[in-house]
mmCIF file of C-alpha atoms and ligand atoms in Angstrom:
data_model
loop_
_atom_site.group_PDB
_atom_site.id
_atom_site.type_symbol
_atom_site.label_atom_id
_atom_site.label_comp_id
_atom_site.label_asym_id
_atom_site.label_seq_id
_atom_site.Cartn_x
_atom_site.Cartn_y
_atom_site.Cartn_z
ATOM 1 C CA UNK A 1 263.172 121.137 398.114
ATOM 2 C CA UNK A 2 264.651 125.327 398.475
ATOM 3 C CA UNK A 3 263.101 127.446 401.563
ATOM 4 C CA UNK A 4 261.293 130.961 398.981
ATOM 5 C CA UNK A 5 261.146 133.921 400.410
ATOM 6 C CA UNK A 6 258.670 136.767 399.702
ATOM 7 C CA UNK A 7 260.180 139.573 398.385
ATOM 8 C CA UNK A 8 258.547 142.813 397.222
ATOM 9 C CA UNK A 9 255.633 140.571 395.681
ATOM 10 C CA UNK A 10 258.128 137.824 394.553
ATOM 11 C CA UNK A 11 258.172 134.462 395.073
ATOM 12 C CA UNK A 12 262.430 133.623 394.946
ATOM 13 C CA UNK A 13 264.528 131.257 396.220
ATOM 14 C CA UNK A 14 265.462 132.390 400.190
ATOM 15 C CA UNK A 15 269.038 132.310 398.993
ATOM 16 C CA UNK A 16 268.931 134.476 396.515
ATOM 17 C CA UNK A 17 266.522 136.904 398.689
ATOM 18 C CA UNK A 18 268.106 140.687 398.572
ATOM 19 C CA UNK A 19 266.996 144.309 399.409
ATOM 20 C CA UNK A 20 268.581 147.244 397.298
ATOM 21 C CA UNK A 21 271.727 148.473 398.555
ATOM 22 C CA UNK A 22 270.451 151.979 399.427
ATOM 23 C CA UNK A 23 266.682 150.054 401.548
ATOM 24 C CA UNK A 24 265.764 153.052 404.425
ATOM 25 C CA UNK A 25 266.012 149.492 406.693
ATOM 26 C CA UNK A 26 269.088 148.192 406.076
ATOM 27 C CA UNK A 27 270.775 152.192 406.226
ATOM 28 C CA UNK A 28 268.096 154.147 408.727
ATOM 29 C CA UNK A 29 266.652 151.348 410.477
ATOM 30 C CA UNK A 30 263.671 152.952 408.989
ATOM 31 C CA UNK A 31 261.464 150.366 408.847
ATOM 32 C CA UNK A 32 259.132 147.574 410.950
ATOM 33 C CA UNK A 33 258.258 144.196 411.277
ATOM 34 C CA UNK A 34 256.916 141.069 413.517
ATOM 35 C CA UNK A 35 256.792 137.456 413.814
ATOM 36 C CA UNK A 36 254.680 135.453 414.318
ATOM 37 C CA UNK A 37 254.601 131.580 415.613
ATOM 38 C CA UNK A 38 252.968 128.873 412.843
ATOM 39 C CA UNK A 39 251.502 125.309 414.997
ATOM 40 C CA UNK A 40 249.497 122.790 412.165
ATOM 41 C CA UNK A 41 250.726 125.273 409.742
ATOM 42 C CA UNK A 42 248.231 128.620 411.134
ATOM 43 C CA UNK A 43 249.099 131.558 412.435
ATOM 44 C CA UNK A 44 249.741 131.688 416.127
ATOM 45 C CA UNK A 45 247.471 134.873 417.548
ATOM 46 C CA UNK A 46 247.037 136.306 413.483
ATOM 47 C CA UNK A 47 245.284 138.938 413.789
ATOM 48 C CA UNK A 48 246.690 140.933 416.499
ATOM 49 C CA UNK A 49 250.345 140.806 414.624
ATOM 50 C CA UNK A 50 248.640 142.055 412.172
ATOM 51 C CA UNK A 51 247.107 145.483 413.755
ATOM 52 C CA UNK A 52 250.018 145.796 415.632
ATOM 53 C CA UNK A 53 251.862 146.391 412.446
ATOM 54 C CA UNK A 54 249.084 148.503 410.867
ATOM 55 C CA UNK A 55 249.514 150.446 414.136
ATOM 56 C CA UNK A 56 253.648 150.200 413.920
ATOM 57 C CA UNK A 57 253.045 151.548 410.729
ATOM 58 C CA UNK A 58 250.869 154.425 411.129
ATOM 59 C CA UNK A 59 253.208 155.709 413.065
ATOM 60 C CA UNK A 60 255.895 155.595 411.733
ATOM 61 C CA UNK A 61 253.860 156.814 408.638
ATOM 62 C CA UNK A 62 254.324 154.330 406.200
ATOM 63 C CA UNK A 63 251.372 153.235 404.436
ATOM 64 C CA UNK A 64 250.484 149.500 403.941
ATOM 65 C CA UNK A 65 252.374 147.900 400.999
ATOM 66 C CA UNK A 66 249.153 146.456 399.909
ATOM 67 C CA UNK A 67 245.691 145.144 401.786
ATOM 68 C CA UNK A 68 246.066 143.410 405.299
ATOM 69 C CA UNK A 69 243.655 140.590 403.160
ATOM 70 C CA UNK A 70 246.889 139.964 400.248
ATOM 71 C CA UNK A 71 249.438 140.016 403.129
ATOM 72 C CA UNK A 72 248.059 137.583 404.691
ATOM 73 C CA UNK A 73 247.651 135.401 401.916
ATOM 74 C CA UNK A 74 251.530 136.022 400.725
ATOM 75 C CA UNK A 75 252.143 135.131 404.443
ATOM 76 C CA UNK A 76 249.899 131.651 404.190
ATOM 77 C CA UNK A 77 251.490 130.828 400.475
ATOM 78 C CA UNK A 78 254.610 131.187 402.348
ATOM 79 C CA UNK A 79 253.469 128.994 404.720
ATOM 80 C CA UNK A 80 251.972 125.872 402.256
ATOM 81 C CA UNK A 81 255.369 127.377 400.179
ATOM 82 C CA UNK A 82 258.286 125.806 402.233
ATOM 83 C CA UNK A 83 255.707 122.582 404.057
ATOM 84 C CA UNK A 84 255.867 124.592 407.360
ATOM 85 C CA UNK A 85 253.607 122.942 410.257
ATOM 86 C CA UNK A 86 255.805 124.487 413.316
ATOM 87 C CA UNK A 87 257.978 127.602 412.888
ATOM 88 C CA UNK A 88 257.961 131.273 412.480
ATOM 89 C CA UNK A 89 256.845 133.772 410.029
ATOM 90 C CA UNK A 90 258.712 136.891 409.558
ATOM 91 C CA UNK A 91 257.221 139.464 408.008
ATOM 92 C CA UNK A 92 259.874 142.994 407.750
ATOM 93 C CA UNK A 93 258.195 146.392 405.452
ATOM 94 C CA UNK A 94 260.855 149.005 405.538
ATOM 95 C CA UNK A 95 259.757 152.888 403.801
ATOM 96 C CA UNK A 96 261.599 151.617 401.070
ATOM 97 C CA UNK A 97 264.708 152.028 399.101
ATOM 98 C CA UNK A 98 266.261 155.828 397.519
ATOM 99 C CA UNK A 99 269.168 157.864 397.046
ATOM 100 C CA UNK A 100 270.291 157.459 400.923
ATOM 101 C CA UNK A 101 269.545 160.413 402.926
ATOM 102 C CA UNK A 102 267.701 161.669 405.658
ATOM 103 C CA UNK A 103 264.583 162.834 404.029
ATOM 104 C CA UNK A 104 263.447 159.579 402.028
ATOM 105 C CA UNK A 105 262.571 160.514 397.723
ATOM 106 C CA UNK A 106 259.011 161.608 397.362
ATOM 107 C CA UNK A 107 257.916 158.857 395.578
ATOM 108 C CA UNK A 108 259.417 156.095 397.398
ATOM 109 C CA UNK A 109 257.508 153.170 398.188
ATOM 110 C CA UNK A 110 257.577 150.537 401.098
ATOM 111 C CA UNK A 111 259.619 147.233 400.336
ATOM 112 C CA UNK A 112 257.921 143.768 401.768
ATOM 113 C CA UNK A 113 260.221 141.109 402.673
ATOM 114 C CA UNK A 114 258.851 137.662 403.786
ATOM 115 C CA UNK A 115 260.475 134.409 405.492
ATOM 116 C CA UNK A 116 259.504 131.476 407.379
ATOM 117 C CA UNK A 117 262.208 129.266 409.567
ATOM 118 C CA UNK A 118 261.421 125.915 409.663
ATOM 119 C CA UNK A 119 261.345 124.303 413.425
ATOM 120 C CA UNK A 120 259.823 120.645 413.875
ATOM 121 C CA UNK A 121 261.239 121.146 418.083
ATOM 122 C CA UNK A 122 257.853 123.784 418.510
ATOM 123 C CA UNK A 123 255.828 120.794 418.379
ATOM 124 C CA UNK A 124 257.754 119.301 421.540
ATOM 125 C CA UNK A 125 256.836 123.272 423.392
ATOM 126 C CA UNK A 126 254.742 121.489 425.802
ATOM 127 C CA UNK A 127 256.894 118.280 427.333
ATOM 128 C CA UNK A 128 260.461 120.593 426.812
ATOM 129 C CA UNK A 129 260.145 123.820 428.408
ATOM 130 C CA UNK A 130 263.297 125.709 429.031
ATOM 131 C CA UNK A 131 264.505 126.881 432.827
ATOM 132 C CA UNK A 132 265.193 130.948 431.594
ATOM 133 C CA UNK A 133 268.527 132.589 432.650
ATOM 134 C CA UNK A 134 268.777 136.365 432.653
ATOM 135 C CA UNK A 135 270.754 139.086 433.530
ATOM 136 C CA UNK A 136 269.911 142.819 433.814
ATOM 137 C CA UNK A 137 270.710 145.956 432.251
ATOM 138 C CA UNK A 138 270.258 149.655 431.610
ATOM 139 C CA UNK A 139 267.466 150.939 429.375
ATOM 140 C CA UNK A 140 268.723 152.825 426.228
ATOM 141 C CA UNK A 141 266.412 152.717 423.697
ATOM 142 C CA UNK A 142 264.688 155.487 421.825
ATOM 143 C CA UNK A 143 261.357 156.701 423.826
ATOM 144 C CA UNK A 144 259.011 155.389 421.812
ATOM 145 C CA UNK A 145 258.940 151.453 421.842
ATOM 146 C CA UNK A 146 255.913 150.922 421.046
ATOM 147 C CA UNK A 147 256.638 150.819 417.809
ATOM 148 C CA UNK A 148 258.252 147.539 416.968
ATOM 149 C CA UNK A 149 261.037 149.219 414.293
ATOM 150 C CA UNK A 150 263.375 147.446 412.585
ATOM 151 C CA UNK A 151 266.392 149.482 414.499
ATOM 152 C CA UNK A 152 267.246 147.389 417.913
ATOM 153 C CA UNK A 153 270.601 147.978 418.885
ATOM 154 C CA UNK A 154 270.558 149.298 422.322
ATOM 155 C CA UNK A 155 268.206 145.056 422.323
ATOM 156 C CA UNK A 156 270.822 142.798 419.978
ATOM 157 C CA UNK A 157 274.057 144.721 422.300
ATOM 158 C CA UNK A 158 272.451 143.366 425.384
ATOM 159 C CA UNK A 159 271.254 140.129 424.823
ATOM 160 C CA UNK A 160 274.970 139.492 422.965
ATOM 161 C CA UNK A 161 275.958 140.391 426.854
ATOM 162 C CA UNK A 162 273.827 137.566 428.401
ATOM 163 C CA UNK A 163 274.178 135.051 425.282
ATOM 164 C CA UNK A 164 278.002 136.226 426.875
ATOM 165 C CA UNK A 165 277.596 135.442 430.736
ATOM 166 C CA UNK A 166 275.022 131.701 429.914
ATOM 167 C CA UNK A 167 272.164 133.902 429.603
ATOM 168 C CA UNK A 168 269.033 133.814 427.788
ATOM 169 C CA UNK A 169 268.090 137.235 428.244
ATOM 170 C CA UNK A 170 267.620 140.286 429.274
ATOM 171 C CA UNK A 171 265.702 142.601 431.545
ATOM 172 C CA UNK A 172 266.209 146.219 430.306
ATOM 173 C CA UNK A 173 265.839 148.484 433.396
ATOM 174 C CA UNK A 174 264.375 152.427 433.478
ATOM 175 C CA UNK A 175 266.080 155.448 434.555
ATOM 176 C CA UNK A 176 264.022 154.927 438.164
ATOM 177 C CA UNK A 177 265.326 151.432 438.419
ATOM 178 C CA UNK A 178 262.267 149.584 437.708
ATOM 179 C CA UNK A 179 262.130 146.525 434.660
ATOM 180 C CA UNK A 180 260.718 148.226 431.435
ATOM 181 C CA UNK A 181 261.076 144.459 429.111
ATOM 182 C CA UNK A 182 263.246 141.710 427.959
ATOM 183 C CA UNK A 183 264.891 142.340 424.515
ATOM 184 C CA UNK A 184 262.805 140.484 422.934
ATOM 185 C CA UNK A 185 259.736 139.784 424.536
ATOM 186 C CA UNK A 186 257.831 140.944 427.746
ATOM 187 C CA UNK A 187 258.554 140.464 431.550
ATOM 188 C CA UNK A 188 256.345 139.540 434.851
ATOM 189 C CA UNK A 189 256.598 138.435 437.927
ATOM 190 C CA UNK A 190 254.747 136.574 440.363
ATOM 191 C CA UNK A 191 254.196 137.947 444.235
ATOM 192 C CA UNK A 192 253.845 135.400 447.060
ATOM 193 C CA UNK A 193 250.185 135.973 447.472
ATOM 194 C CA UNK A 194 249.599 134.992 443.955
ATOM 195 C CA UNK A 195 249.833 137.602 441.843
ATOM 196 C CA UNK A 196 251.041 138.475 438.249
ATOM 197 C CA UNK A 197 252.267 141.762 437.956
ATOM 198 C CA UNK A 198 253.593 143.117 434.570
ATOM 199 C CA UNK A 199 253.939 146.725 434.038
ATOM 200 C CA UNK A 200 251.004 148.559 432.060
ATOM 201 C CA UNK A 201 250.988 149.472 428.601
ATOM 202 C CA UNK A 202 253.289 152.861 427.298
ATOM 203 C CA UNK A 203 255.402 154.260 425.458
ATOM 204 C CA UNK A 204 258.031 152.665 427.649
ATOM 205 C CA UNK A 205 257.388 149.183 426.037
ATOM 206 C CA UNK A 206 256.376 147.089 423.262
ATOM 207 C CA UNK A 207 252.297 146.036 423.504
ATOM 208 C CA UNK A 208 253.301 142.578 423.279
ATOM 209 C CA UNK A 209 250.598 140.141 421.333
ATOM 210 C CA UNK A 210 251.861 137.187 423.471
ATOM 211 C CA UNK A 211 251.502 139.906 427.021
ATOM 212 C CA UNK A 212 247.645 141.037 425.599
ATOM 213 C CA UNK A 213 246.766 137.156 425.684
ATOM 214 C CA UNK A 214 248.403 135.667 428.890
ATOM 215 C CA UNK A 215 246.403 138.715 430.083
ATOM 216 C CA UNK A 216 242.950 137.163 428.782
ATOM 217 C CA UNK A 217 243.875 133.237 430.234
ATOM 218 C CA UNK A 218 244.987 135.470 433.571
ATOM 219 C CA UNK A 219 241.023 136.792 433.946
ATOM 220 C CA UNK A 220 239.883 133.170 432.933
ATOM 221 C CA UNK A 221 242.291 131.342 435.476
ATOM 222 C CA UNK A 222 241.404 133.769 437.993
ATOM 223 C CA UNK A 223 244.455 134.601 439.190
ATOM 224 C CA UNK A 224 244.764 138.430 440.751
ATOM 225 C CA UNK A 225 246.605 140.368 438.091
ATOM 226 C CA UNK A 226 248.375 144.147 439.119
ATOM 227 C CA UNK A 227 249.654 146.112 435.623
ATOM 228 C CA UNK A 228 252.356 148.109 437.191
ATOM 229 C CA UNK A 229 256.562 148.866 436.837
ATOM 230 C CA UNK A 230 258.617 146.456 439.349
ATOM 231 C CA UNK A 231 262.033 146.497 440.349
ATOM 232 C CA UNK A 232 264.796 144.847 439.661
ATOM 233 C CA UNK A 233 265.360 143.966 443.546
ATOM 234 C CA UNK A 234 261.292 143.068 443.842
ATOM 235 C CA UNK A 235 261.617 140.374 441.104
ATOM 236 C CA UNK A 236 264.621 138.916 442.762
ATOM 237 C CA UNK A 237 262.028 138.204 445.793
ATOM 238 C CA UNK A 238 259.379 137.708 443.564
ATOM 239 C CA UNK A 239 257.551 134.168 443.988
ATOM 240 C CA UNK A 240 257.758 133.591 440.649
ATOM 241 C CA UNK A 241 259.231 135.347 436.993
ATOM 242 C CA UNK A 242 258.178 134.786 433.678
ATOM 243 C CA UNK A 243 259.373 136.193 429.998
ATOM 244 C CA UNK A 244 256.135 136.218 427.050
ATOM 245 C CA UNK A 245 256.752 136.753 423.615
ATOM 246 C CA UNK A 246 255.505 135.250 420.509
ATOM 247 C CA UNK A 247 258.138 132.666 420.276
ATOM 248 C CA UNK A 248 259.319 132.056 423.966
ATOM 249 C CA UNK A 249 255.151 131.650 424.404
ATOM 250 C CA UNK A 250 255.124 131.959 428.331
ATOM 251 C CA UNK A 251 259.129 131.401 429.520
ATOM 252 C CA UNK A 252 259.886 130.335 433.118
ATOM 253 C CA UNK A 253 262.727 131.848 434.599
ATOM 254 C CA UNK A 254 264.701 131.143 437.329
ATOM 255 C CA UNK A 255 267.963 133.168 437.680
ATOM 256 C CA UNK A 256 267.590 137.004 437.902
ATOM 257 C CA UNK A 257 271.792 138.060 437.752
ATOM 258 C CA UNK A 258 272.763 134.720 439.645
ATOM 259 C CA UNK A 259 269.950 134.902 442.557
ATOM 260 C CA UNK A 260 267.709 131.728 442.105
ATOM 261 C CA UNK A 261 263.970 132.899 441.889
ATOM 262 C CA UNK A 262 261.902 130.508 444.487
ATOM 263 C CA UNK A 263 263.273 127.343 444.710
ATOM 264 C CA UNK A 264 264.794 127.548 441.330
ATOM 265 C CA UNK A 265 261.763 125.199 439.054
ATOM 266 C CA UNK A 266 259.168 126.053 437.632
ATOM 267 C CA UNK A 267 256.630 127.620 439.641
ATOM 268 C CA UNK A 268 253.437 126.840 440.104
ATOM 269 C CA UNK A 269 251.659 129.931 437.932
ATOM 270 C CA UNK A 270 253.823 130.396 435.440
ATOM 271 C CA UNK A 271 253.604 126.464 434.637
ATOM 272 C CA UNK A 272 249.369 126.980 434.708
ATOM 273 C CA UNK A 273 250.093 130.241 431.903
ATOM 274 C CA UNK A 274 252.670 128.661 430.249
ATOM 275 C CA UNK A 275 250.087 125.229 429.982
ATOM 276 C CA UNK A 276 247.076 127.469 428.593
ATOM 277 C CA UNK A 277 249.015 129.477 426.118
ATOM 278 C CA UNK A 278 249.605 125.956 424.270
ATOM 279 C CA UNK A 279 246.964 125.099 424.143
ATOM 280 C CA UNK A 280 245.298 128.129 423.073
ATOM 281 C CA UNK A 281 248.008 128.430 420.643
ATOM 282 C CA UNK A 282 247.652 124.421 419.465
ATOM 283 C CA UNK A 283 250.879 123.413 420.757
HETATM 284 N N1 PLP B 301 259.367 143.008 423.538
HETATM 285 C C1 PLP B 301 260.011 143.397 422.706
HETATM 286 C C2 PLP B 301 261.799 144.313 423.048
HETATM 287 C C3 PLP B 301 260.186 142.604 422.084
HETATM 288 O O1 PLP B 301 260.644 142.401 420.757
HETATM 289 C C4 PLP B 301 258.730 141.642 421.758
HETATM 290 C C5 PLP B 301 259.243 140.384 421.108
HETATM 291 O O2 PLP B 301 259.921 140.250 419.926
HETATM 292 C C6 PLP B 301 258.477 140.992 422.896
HETATM 293 C C7 PLP B 301 258.163 142.283 424.081
HETATM 294 C C8 PLP B 301 256.928 140.116 422.498
HETATM 295 O O3 PLP B 301 256.284 140.796 422.214
HETATM 296 P P1 PLP B 301 255.149 139.214 421.328
HETATM 297 O O4 PLP B 301 254.573 138.725 422.435
HETATM 298 O O5 PLP B 301 254.211 139.797 420.737
HETATM 299 O O6 PLP B 301 255.986 138.635 421.189
#
């Protein structure tokens, strides 16, 4: 059975799905995206991702191509059609296509594409947490990192570097030596007093949906919590470190730039938060 993609109102076999040559997400990175995890055929953190989608579009003055309810319906239809029990949904909205010019045509209409990925291995998430090794590097991005834009070049370059070094993720570091976030995840540490620390929300980082849910779980579990910046040095000496993202959930970090974190095993607080998150997500 072929996998289908949704492109501007049509369901098309995934291998035939295409965007126009002058689509602005391709030519300019002029678009936004969202990624959901699917667990038991349901979207994890559905509403929070939709809220961020609408916010990102608003900040870029790209109109919603259709009502949220209609988009959600198409997403669900695609999950059913592609028989996704565990997997991911990628949704992209581009400002649209018009003759390549920095100023778009006045009558341009946004384009929407949605595709799914089948990942049955996600069902095993609880049993097989991957211990993550990360590197750090300069944060070369623009000043509106709170927008989930398809312009991801600095993230891609640094992630390629991490991959080349046999690592899973890279944490980006600002001019003051403070960690902003991962190339596709939020960054966290746990101090020796078991205080959970992550950078406060601002234009410097993406407001991670998983971050938000984990903040709720920290409160529920009764851990101390500080929203503040931390340096690479502090992270290397932390008791625990982890990342959060829709696809990593709560991902334990065991090595930063070759330095082992704690005893090199998954920390107690990280493990607890991971477990709480996976339960809440239906995984
Ligand atoms: N930060 C960046 C730069 C990201 O790209 C992502 C996810 O792709 C995140 C953080 C984590 O966000 P979420 O938890 O919504 O997946």
